[in-house]
Amino acid sequence: MKKRLLSFVLTTAMAASLLAGCGSSAQQGAAAGNTAGTEAASSGDTAAADDGAQAADQDTAADGSSGEMTGSSGEVGDNDGKTVRIGVICSLTGGSAIYGEGAQNAVDMAVEEINSSDSEYKVEIINGGKGVDDASDAKQAINAYNSLMKESPDAVVGCFFSSVTLPIAEQASKDNMLLLATGATNKDVTLKGPSIFRDCFIDPYQGKMAAQFAKEKGWAKAAVIYAKDDDYSNGLKDAFIENAKANGIEVVYTGECTTKDADFSSQASQVVANGADFLFYPCFLDTVPLLVGAARDAGFEGAIMGGDGWDGSDTTGIEDKFENCYFTNHYSSEDTAPAVANFVTKYTEKYGTESLNACAALYYDAIYMLAEAAKNGGGCDTASLVKGMTGMTFTGVGGTFTLDGNGDPQKSVAINTYEGGKVKWLMTLSPEGSKE
């Protein structure tokens, strides 16, 4: 992987312009304790009927016939049309601030690397090089997006959460703006229009891989506890249950909670009473220690697993209870692939390890993807970037993947576990299911 990444660095130079703001309805509720994102995401979905017309408009723009799609400005002209101007949106405050910190650091690092090469294209992060804060809130995320649009970016990167990304994707499609989502795993994000892409896997795929992992480990009776007020949690729950049954795993109990719950003793007792040997908890990092603690206190000794929302969970004081716990993620910092090792080494030297999370890796890859899109499309205006992004095959920290017809990557999934309370890479599952 590193070979292609380094080759790309040497052949592509860009100065990036940072746009902040990210979110998903599930992540918003869990990490920030906010319900506005779910409401906004729901209202955004009501505009789905407009997608056909928006897609037609986008097709016209992608052919380079629409001036609105260029996103160019006087600054681009000053650079002879060789600078991709990028807006970045991420969560910089609240319960998800650690994600935003990683995103900002990774974007800074990618920009420095790209622009120090001798490539034809440069990148610039608008808003003074800083990401705009979405505060894990859908309304604030839209405000962040609108503030960036005033600077006429060529592309926007974000967000990390689906609930805040969905309304932005809706608006970006109307604006014929290229949006490259990072951690927004809700399947509907890229369906908003042909200018919407992402570099993370989608919830149905993540749930499928979790069920496949459970089957490979020989667990036969699964319990599921999910947050009923969170889109992310609902999506993973549905995908896991469907694939668990297809793999011969019996779902013996399905329990509900909310993103604001702090007591899981009742659900945990039902998991034990129903004889489950595996518990799937597709929720976010702030409630994970509470759930794991409650399950172990109830006498549950089986495996507990979650999705990428577990990344960064605090195990302090209950390290032993996280034994036999697992989660799917976009990458592992312990992966021995050259591209991963290179990223981890450089990031750690610059920023330490506290914010070295999957969010950082996804934003890092996103900047490189836009640089490659400019090269592929033959220009840094939005239409050229959309052309260069469509069907792209890319190698980066998240592995080698190709964007499908919806703009979604078909990529490997890292399975992480815990040893002494610390995250430990266990294996990587490819789209075909084989272990790497």
Short mmCIF file of C-alpha atoms in Angstrom, two decimals:
data_model
loop_
_atom_site.label_atom_id
_atom_site.label_comp_id
_atom_site.label_asym_id
_atom_site.label_seq_id
_atom_site.Cartn_x
_atom_site.Cartn_y
_atom_site.Cartn_z
CA MET A 1 0.00 0.00 0.00
CA LYS A 2 2.76 2.42 0.82
CA LYS A 3 4.30 2.04 -2.58
CA ARG A 4 1.32 3.56 -4.30
CA LEU A 5 0.89 6.18 -1.56
CA LEU A 6 4.47 7.34 -1.76
CA SER A 7 4.38 7.30 -5.52
CA PHE A 8 1.30 9.44 -5.34
CA VAL A 9 2.98 11.88 -2.98
CA LEU A 10 5.85 12.24 -5.40
CA THR A 11 3.56 12.77 -8.34
CA THR A 12 0.89 14.95 -6.76
CA ALA A 13 1.38 18.19 -4.82
CA MET A 14 -1.47 19.98 -3.14
CA ALA A 15 -2.10 22.65 -0.50
CA ALA A 16 -5.25 21.89 1.44
CA SER A 17 -7.93 24.26 2.75
CA LEU A 18 -9.68 22.87 5.85
CA LEU A 19 -13.45 22.67 6.17
CA ALA A 20 -14.75 21.43 9.49
CA GLY A 21 -17.93 19.67 10.50
CA CYS A 22 -18.94 16.02 10.79
CA GLY A 23 -21.69 13.91 12.29
CA SER A 24 -24.24 11.14 12.15
CA SER A 25 -27.53 10.80 13.89
CA ALA A 26 -26.24 7.93 15.92
CA GLN A 27 -22.92 9.43 16.67
CA GLN A 28 -24.45 12.77 17.40
CA GLY A 29 -26.79 11.35 19.98
CA ALA A 30 -24.24 9.08 21.60
CA ALA A 31 -21.16 11.24 21.59
CA ALA A 32 -22.73 14.62 22.10
CA GLY A 33 -26.03 13.72 23.75
CA ASN A 34 -27.86 15.66 21.05
CA THR A 35 -31.12 14.77 19.30
CA ALA A 36 -31.13 17.58 16.78
CA GLY A 37 -29.05 15.54 14.35
CA THR A 38 -31.62 12.76 14.14
CA GLU A 39 -34.36 15.26 13.45
CA ALA A 40 -32.32 17.00 10.79
CA ALA A 41 -31.31 13.73 9.18
CA SER A 42 -34.95 12.69 9.03
CA SER A 43 -36.01 15.96 7.52
CA GLY A 44 -33.14 15.69 5.05
CA ASP A 45 -34.40 12.31 3.90
CA THR A 46 -37.79 13.79 3.02
CA ALA A 47 -36.11 15.59 0.17
CA ALA A 48 -35.06 12.32 -1.43
CA ALA A 49 -37.67 12.81 -4.13
CA ASP A 50 -35.57 15.65 -5.44
CA ASP A 51 -32.56 13.40 -5.94
CA GLY A 52 -33.44 12.50 -9.50
CA ALA A 53 -33.51 16.11 -10.61
CA GLN A 54 -30.38 16.84 -8.63
CA ALA A 55 -28.62 13.88 -10.24
CA ALA A 56 -29.50 15.21 -13.67
CA ASP A 57 -28.12 18.59 -12.75
CA GLN A 58 -24.98 16.93 -11.42
CA ASP A 59 -24.47 14.92 -14.58
CA THR A 60 -24.53 18.12 -16.56
CA ALA A 61 -22.08 19.74 -14.17
CA ALA A 62 -19.76 16.74 -14.19
CA ASP A 63 -19.42 17.17 -17.92
CA GLY A 64 -17.94 20.55 -17.20
CA SER A 65 -20.87 22.49 -18.65
CA SER A 66 -21.92 24.14 -15.42
CA GLY A 67 -19.92 27.01 -14.07
CA GLU A 68 -21.47 26.46 -10.63
CA MET A 69 -19.58 23.20 -10.34
CA THR A 70 -16.13 24.72 -10.65
CA GLY A 71 -15.98 26.12 -7.14
CA SER A 72 -13.13 28.26 -8.38
CA SER A 73 -12.11 31.64 -7.05
CA GLY A 74 -9.58 34.36 -7.69
CA GLU A 75 -7.09 32.46 -5.52
CA VAL A 76 -7.26 29.47 -7.83
CA GLY A 77 -6.62 31.73 -10.80
CA ASP A 78 -3.59 33.15 -9.05
CA ASN A 79 -2.25 29.60 -8.90
CA ASP A 80 -2.91 28.94 -12.60
CA GLY A 81 -5.75 26.57 -11.78
CA LYS A 82 -3.42 24.11 -10.09
CA THR A 83 -4.67 24.43 -6.50
CA VAL A 84 -7.52 22.33 -5.13
CA ARG A 85 -9.33 24.40 -2.52
CA ILE A 86 -10.86 22.15 0.15
CA GLY A 87 -13.23 22.85 3.00
CA VAL A 88 -13.13 20.53 6.01
CA ILE A 89 -15.88 19.84 8.55
CA CYS A 90 -15.31 17.81 11.73
CA SER A 91 -16.31 17.58 15.39
CA LEU A 92 -14.00 19.86 17.36
CA THR A 93 -16.04 20.32 20.54
CA GLY A 94 -18.18 18.17 22.81
CA GLY A 95 -17.94 14.45 23.44
CA SER A 96 -16.49 13.78 19.98
CA ALA A 97 -13.72 16.39 20.12
CA ILE A 98 -11.04 13.68 20.12
CA TYR A 99 -12.20 12.76 16.62
CA GLY A 100 -11.96 16.34 15.43
CA GLU A 101 -8.50 16.69 16.89
CA GLY A 102 -7.35 13.64 14.98
CA ALA A 103 -8.99 14.91 11.80
CA GLN A 104 -7.33 18.32 11.98
CA ASN A 105 -3.92 16.84 12.70
CA ALA A 106 -4.20 14.34 9.87
CA VAL A 107 -5.34 16.96 7.37
CA ASP A 108 -2.44 19.21 8.35
CA MET A 109 -0.02 16.33 7.89
CA ALA A 110 -1.43 15.32 4.50
CA VAL A 111 -1.32 18.90 3.23
CA GLU A 112 2.28 19.34 4.33
CA GLU A 113 3.30 16.09 2.63
CA ILE A 114 1.49 16.78 -0.61
CA ASN A 115 2.60 20.37 -0.95
CA SER A 116 6.23 19.56 -0.21
CA SER A 117 6.34 17.30 -3.27
CA ASP A 118 6.95 18.50 -6.81
CA SER A 119 3.51 17.59 -8.08
CA GLU A 120 1.65 19.64 -10.65
CA TYR A 121 -1.30 20.17 -8.29
CA LYS A 122 -1.38 21.75 -4.83
CA VAL A 123 -4.03 21.72 -2.12
CA GLU A 124 -5.28 24.51 0.07
CA ILE A 125 -7.53 24.22 3.12
CA ILE A 126 -9.87 27.18 3.22
CA ASN A 127 -11.04 28.85 6.42
CA GLY A 128 -7.44 29.67 7.20
CA GLY A 129 -6.38 26.03 7.08
CA LYS A 130 -8.74 25.04 9.87
CA GLY A 131 -11.67 22.69 9.98
CA VAL A 132 -15.11 24.04 10.82
CA ASP A 133 -16.79 22.57 13.91
CA ASP A 134 -20.05 20.64 13.47
CA ALA A 135 -20.26 19.97 17.25
CA SER A 136 -21.87 16.61 16.35
CA ASP A 137 -25.05 18.57 15.66
CA ALA A 138 -26.86 18.52 12.30
CA LYS A 139 -27.99 22.15 12.41
CA GLN A 140 -24.51 23.39 13.28
CA ALA A 141 -23.05 21.16 10.57
CA ILE A 142 -25.26 22.81 7.93
CA ASN A 143 -24.13 26.19 9.21
CA ALA A 144 -20.52 25.01 8.93
CA TYR A 145 -21.11 23.86 5.36
CA ASN A 146 -22.78 27.16 4.40
CA SER A 147 -19.93 29.16 5.88
CA LEU A 148 -17.46 27.20 3.76
CA MET A 149 -19.51 27.66 0.62
CA LYS A 150 -19.01 31.42 0.93
CA GLU A 151 -15.34 30.77 0.10
CA SER A 152 -16.20 28.80 -3.07
CA PRO A 153 -14.36 25.55 -2.34
CA ASP A 154 -13.68 22.96 -5.02
CA ALA A 155 -14.58 20.14 -2.63
CA VAL A 156 -15.70 19.57 0.95
CA VAL A 157 -14.39 16.84 3.25
CA GLY A 158 -16.61 15.59 6.12
CA CYS A 159 -18.27 14.58 8.17
CA PHE A 160 -17.35 11.72 10.47
CA PHE A 161 -20.89 11.11 11.75
CA SER A 162 -23.79 10.07 9.54
CA SER A 163 -26.46 12.13 11.24
CA VAL A 164 -24.73 15.41 10.47
CA THR A 165 -23.47 14.26 7.07
CA LEU A 166 -26.89 13.33 5.68
CA PRO A 167 -28.30 16.90 5.56
CA ILE A 168 -24.97 18.22 4.25
CA ALA A 169 -24.98 15.59 1.48
CA GLU A 170 -28.51 16.64 0.57
CA GLN A 171 -27.46 20.27 0.23
CA ALA A 172 -24.14 19.51 -1.46
CA SER A 173 -25.96 17.56 -4.15
CA LYS A 174 -28.24 20.55 -4.79
CA ASP A 175 -25.18 22.79 -4.96
CA ASN A 176 -23.36 20.41 -7.35
CA MET A 177 -20.57 20.34 -4.77
CA LEU A 178 -18.24 17.37 -4.31
CA LEU A 179 -18.60 16.02 -0.78
CA LEU A 180 -16.16 13.35 0.39
CA ALA A 181 -17.58 11.88 3.59
CA THR A 182 -15.18 10.26 6.02
CA GLY A 183 -16.75 8.21 8.83
CA ALA A 184 -20.41 8.62 7.79
CA THR A 185 -21.35 4.96 7.34
CA ASN A 186 -25.12 5.36 6.80
CA LYS A 187 -25.89 3.79 3.42
CA ASP A 188 -28.07 6.73 2.30
CA VAL A 189 -25.28 9.33 2.37
CA THR A 190 -23.92 8.70 -1.13
CA LEU A 191 -27.40 8.12 -2.55
CA LYS A 192 -28.09 11.84 -2.31
CA GLY A 193 -26.35 12.51 -5.62
CA PRO A 194 -23.44 11.64 -7.94
CA SER A 195 -21.14 14.27 -6.44
CA ILE A 196 -21.22 12.53 -3.03
CA PHE A 197 -18.48 10.02 -2.18
CA ARG A 198 -16.97 8.45 0.94
CA ASP A 199 -13.83 6.61 2.00
CA CYS A 200 -15.37 4.51 4.79
CA PHE A 201 -17.38 1.31 4.56
CA ILE A 202 -21.16 1.42 4.99
CA ASP A 203 -23.25 0.11 7.91
CA PRO A 204 -24.75 -2.92 6.11
CA TYR A 205 -21.26 -4.09 5.21
CA GLN A 206 -19.93 -3.51 8.72
CA GLY A 207 -22.85 -5.47 10.23
CA LYS A 208 -22.26 -8.25 7.73
CA MET A 209 -18.59 -8.51 8.68
CA ALA A 210 -19.43 -8.58 12.39
CA ALA A 211 -21.79 -11.51 11.80
CA GLN A 212 -19.16 -13.27 9.70
CA PHE A 213 -16.61 -12.84 12.48
CA ALA A 214 -19.06 -14.28 15.03
CA LYS A 215 -19.63 -17.30 12.80
CA GLU A 216 -15.89 -17.88 12.36
CA LYS A 217 -15.44 -17.79 16.14
CA GLY A 218 -18.20 -20.38 16.58
CA TRP A 219 -20.64 -18.28 18.59
CA ALA A 220 -24.16 -19.61 18.07
CA LYS A 221 -26.53 -17.55 20.23
CA ALA A 222 -26.45 -13.79 19.85
CA ALA A 223 -28.06 -11.00 21.83
CA VAL A 224 -28.36 -7.46 20.47
CA ILE A 225 -28.74 -4.22 22.39
CA TYR A 226 -29.13 -1.09 20.28
CA ALA A 227 -30.01 2.59 20.67
CA LYS A 228 -33.48 3.03 19.20
CA ASP A 229 -33.00 6.82 18.81
CA ASP A 230 -29.86 6.49 16.68
CA ASP A 231 -29.72 5.87 12.92
CA TYR A 232 -26.23 4.39 13.09
CA SER A 233 -27.21 1.93 15.79
CA ASN A 234 -30.40 0.91 14.00
CA GLY A 235 -28.57 0.36 10.72
CA LEU A 236 -25.91 -1.85 12.25
CA LYS A 237 -28.48 -3.75 14.28
CA ASP A 238 -30.59 -4.57 11.23
CA ALA A 239 -27.57 -5.61 9.16
CA PHE A 240 -26.16 -7.80 11.91
CA ILE A 241 -29.45 -9.58 12.62
CA GLU A 242 -30.05 -10.27 8.92
CA ASN A 243 -26.57 -11.67 8.41
CA ALA A 244 -26.50 -13.53 11.72
CA LYS A 245 -29.56 -15.51 10.71
CA ALA A 246 -28.06 -16.14 7.25
CA ASN A 247 -24.98 -17.56 8.97
CA GLY A 248 -26.93 -19.87 11.23
CA ILE A 249 -26.59 -17.73 14.36
CA GLU A 250 -29.71 -17.61 16.52
CA VAL A 251 -30.66 -14.16 17.83
CA VAL A 252 -32.05 -15.02 21.27
CA TYR A 253 -32.65 -11.49 22.58
CA THR A 254 -32.99 -7.97 21.15
CA GLY A 255 -33.03 -5.14 23.65
CA GLU A 256 -33.46 -1.40 23.27
CA CYS A 257 -31.77 1.56 24.92
CA THR A 258 -31.27 5.23 24.07
CA THR A 259 -28.14 7.26 23.45
CA LYS A 260 -28.64 8.95 26.84
CA ASP A 261 -29.02 5.80 28.96
CA ALA A 262 -26.53 5.16 31.74
CA ASP A 263 -28.04 2.01 33.29
CA PHE A 264 -27.94 -1.21 31.27
CA SER A 265 -28.51 -3.67 34.10
CA SER A 266 -31.98 -4.72 32.93
CA GLN A 267 -30.89 -5.48 29.37
CA ALA A 268 -27.73 -7.22 30.59
CA SER A 269 -29.73 -9.55 32.83
CA GLN A 270 -31.87 -10.53 29.82
CA VAL A 271 -28.76 -11.34 27.80
CA VAL A 272 -27.69 -13.80 30.49
CA ALA A 273 -31.19 -15.20 31.04
CA ASN A 274 -31.56 -15.99 27.33
CA GLY A 275 -28.32 -17.95 27.21
CA ALA A 276 -26.45 -15.77 24.73
CA ASP A 277 -22.76 -16.43 24.12
CA PHE A 278 -22.29 -13.28 22.02
CA LEU A 279 -23.53 -9.72 22.55
CA PHE A 280 -23.63 -7.14 19.75
CA TYR A 281 -23.74 -3.53 20.95
CA PRO A 282 -23.61 -1.13 17.94
CA CYS A 283 -23.40 2.15 19.84
CA PHE A 284 -20.87 4.89 20.50
CA LEU A 285 -17.81 5.15 22.69
CA ASP A 286 -19.30 7.17 25.55
CA THR A 287 -21.75 4.40 26.58
CA VAL A 288 -19.55 1.43 25.74
CA PRO A 289 -17.82 1.25 29.18
CA LEU A 290 -21.24 1.40 30.86
CA LEU A 291 -22.63 -1.44 28.77
CA VAL A 292 -19.55 -3.64 29.09
CA GLY A 293 -19.44 -3.06 32.85
CA ALA A 294 -23.14 -3.89 33.25
CA ALA A 295 -22.86 -7.05 31.17
CA ARG A 296 -19.90 -8.37 33.16
CA ASP A 297 -21.54 -7.42 36.46
CA ALA A 298 -24.62 -9.40 35.39
CA GLY A 299 -22.44 -12.46 34.94
CA PHE A 300 -22.12 -12.43 31.15
CA GLU A 301 -18.82 -14.06 30.21
CA GLY A 302 -19.36 -14.28 26.46
CA ALA A 303 -17.99 -12.08 23.70
CA ILE A 304 -19.13 -8.48 23.32
CA MET A 305 -18.73 -6.69 20.00
CA GLY A 306 -19.47 -3.30 18.49
CA GLY A 307 -18.80 -1.25 15.40
CA ASP A 308 -16.41 1.59 14.58
CA GLY A 309 -18.25 3.77 17.12
CA TRP A 310 -16.28 1.94 19.82
CA ASP A 311 -13.02 3.51 18.66
CA GLY A 312 -11.57 5.54 21.53
CA SER A 313 -13.66 3.97 24.32
CA ASP A 314 -12.32 4.57 27.81
CA THR A 315 -11.43 1.33 29.60
CA THR A 316 -9.89 2.95 32.67
CA GLY A 317 -10.69 1.03 35.84
CA ILE A 318 -12.47 -1.81 34.05
CA GLU A 319 -9.67 -3.11 31.88
CA ASP A 320 -10.38 -6.73 32.86
CA LYS A 321 -14.02 -6.44 31.79
CA PHE A 322 -12.96 -5.63 28.24
CA GLU A 323 -11.34 -9.03 27.81
CA ASN A 324 -13.15 -10.95 25.03
CA CYS A 325 -14.47 -7.70 23.54
CA TYR A 326 -14.11 -6.74 19.88
CA PHE A 327 -15.03 -4.03 17.38
CA THR A 328 -14.88 -3.49 13.64
CA ASN A 329 -12.91 -0.49 12.43
CA HIS A 330 -11.61 1.23 9.32
CA TYR A 331 -7.99 0.43 10.12
CA SER A 332 -5.70 -0.61 12.94
CA SER A 333 -2.63 1.35 13.98
CA GLU A 334 -0.92 -2.02 14.50
CA ASP A 335 -1.51 -3.14 10.93
CA THR A 336 1.84 -4.02 9.39
CA ALA A 337 0.97 -2.71 5.92
CA PRO A 338 3.60 -0.14 4.82
CA ALA A 339 1.08 2.68 4.25
CA VAL A 340 -0.31 2.22 7.75
CA ALA A 341 3.11 2.01 9.39
CA ASN A 342 4.23 5.16 7.57
CA PHE A 343 1.13 7.08 8.66
CA VAL A 344 1.30 5.90 12.27
CA THR A 345 5.02 6.69 12.59
CA LYS A 346 4.70 10.21 11.20
CA TYR A 347 1.53 11.00 13.13
CA THR A 348 2.95 9.75 16.41
CA GLU A 349 6.11 11.80 15.96
CA LYS A 350 4.08 14.95 15.36
CA TYR A 351 1.05 14.56 17.62
CA GLY A 352 1.45 11.55 19.90
CA THR A 353 -1.02 8.69 20.08
CA GLU A 354 -4.02 10.06 21.99
CA SER A 355 -5.83 11.25 18.87
CA LEU A 356 -4.45 8.55 16.58
CA ASN A 357 -7.84 7.10 15.68
CA ALA A 358 -9.73 5.90 12.62
CA CYS A 359 -11.14 9.39 12.10
CA ALA A 360 -7.61 10.72 11.62
CA ALA A 361 -6.81 7.97 9.11
CA LEU A 362 -9.97 8.62 7.11
CA TYR A 363 -9.43 12.38 6.85
CA TYR A 364 -5.80 11.80 5.89
CA ASP A 365 -6.82 9.48 3.06
CA ALA A 366 -9.55 11.91 1.96
CA ILE A 367 -7.07 14.70 1.24
CA TYR A 368 -4.90 12.34 -0.78
CA MET A 369 -7.96 11.08 -2.67
CA LEU A 370 -8.82 14.62 -3.76
CA ALA A 371 -5.25 15.17 -4.89
CA GLU A 372 -5.45 12.00 -6.94
CA ALA A 373 -8.87 13.01 -8.28
CA ALA A 374 -7.35 16.22 -9.67
CA LYS A 375 -4.71 14.18 -11.44
CA ASN A 376 -7.26 11.66 -12.75
CA GLY A 377 -9.73 14.32 -13.85
CA GLY A 378 -7.18 16.69 -15.32
CA GLY A 379 -8.10 19.69 -13.21
CA CYS A 380 -8.87 21.02 -9.74
CA ASP A 381 -12.33 22.48 -10.42
CA THR A 382 -15.26 20.57 -8.95
CA ALA A 383 -16.38 19.02 -12.23
CA SER A 384 -12.90 17.64 -12.90
CA LEU A 385 -12.63 16.35 -9.34
CA VAL A 386 -15.97 14.53 -9.62
CA LYS A 387 -14.80 12.99 -12.87
CA GLY A 388 -11.50 11.95 -11.29
CA MET A 389 -13.18 10.56 -8.18
CA THR A 390 -15.77 8.46 -10.02
CA GLY A 391 -14.73 4.80 -10.06
CA MET A 392 -11.39 5.65 -8.45
CA THR A 393 -9.10 2.88 -7.26
CA PHE A 394 -7.06 4.18 -4.33
CA THR A 395 -4.42 2.85 -1.98
CA GLY A 396 -3.96 4.51 1.38
CA VAL A 397 -4.07 3.94 5.13
CA GLY A 398 -7.50 2.36 4.76
CA GLY A 399 -6.16 -0.20 2.29
CA THR A 400 -6.69 -0.56 -1.43
CA PHE A 401 -10.25 -0.06 -2.62
CA THR A 402 -12.34 0.95 -5.61
CA LEU A 403 -15.33 3.28 -5.39
CA ASP A 404 -18.47 1.59 -6.69
CA GLY A 405 -21.33 3.11 -8.66
CA ASN A 406 -22.69 4.80 -5.53
CA GLY A 407 -19.32 6.27 -4.58
CA ASP A 408 -18.81 3.74 -1.77
CA PRO A 409 -15.54 1.85 -1.26
CA GLN A 410 -15.30 -1.92 -1.22
CA LYS A 411 -12.65 -2.32 1.44
CA SER A 412 -11.27 -4.51 4.19
CA VAL A 413 -12.42 -4.30 7.81
CA ALA A 414 -10.06 -4.39 10.77
CA ILE A 415 -11.15 -6.48 13.76
CA ASN A 416 -9.74 -5.14 17.02
CA THR A 417 -9.80 -6.65 20.49
CA TYR A 418 -8.47 -5.63 23.93
CA GLU A 419 -5.54 -6.79 26.02
CA GLY A 420 -5.15 -5.23 29.45
CA GLY A 421 -7.65 -2.57 28.43
CA LYS A 422 -5.63 -1.54 25.39
CA VAL A 423 -6.82 -1.96 21.82
CA LYS A 424 -5.07 -4.79 20.01
CA TRP A 425 -5.34 -5.58 16.31
CA LEU A 426 -6.67 -9.12 15.87
CA MET A 427 -7.16 -9.55 12.13
CA THR A 428 -8.32 -7.91 8.92
CA LEU A 429 -11.20 -9.30 6.88
CA SER A 430 -11.30 -8.58 3.16
CA PRO A 431 -14.56 -7.94 1.24
CA GLU A 432 -14.41 -11.59 0.20
CA GLY A 433 -14.11 -12.62 3.84
CA SER A 434 -10.59 -13.97 3.75
CA LYS A 435 -8.12 -12.99 6.45
CA GLU A 436 -5.14 -10.86 5.44
#
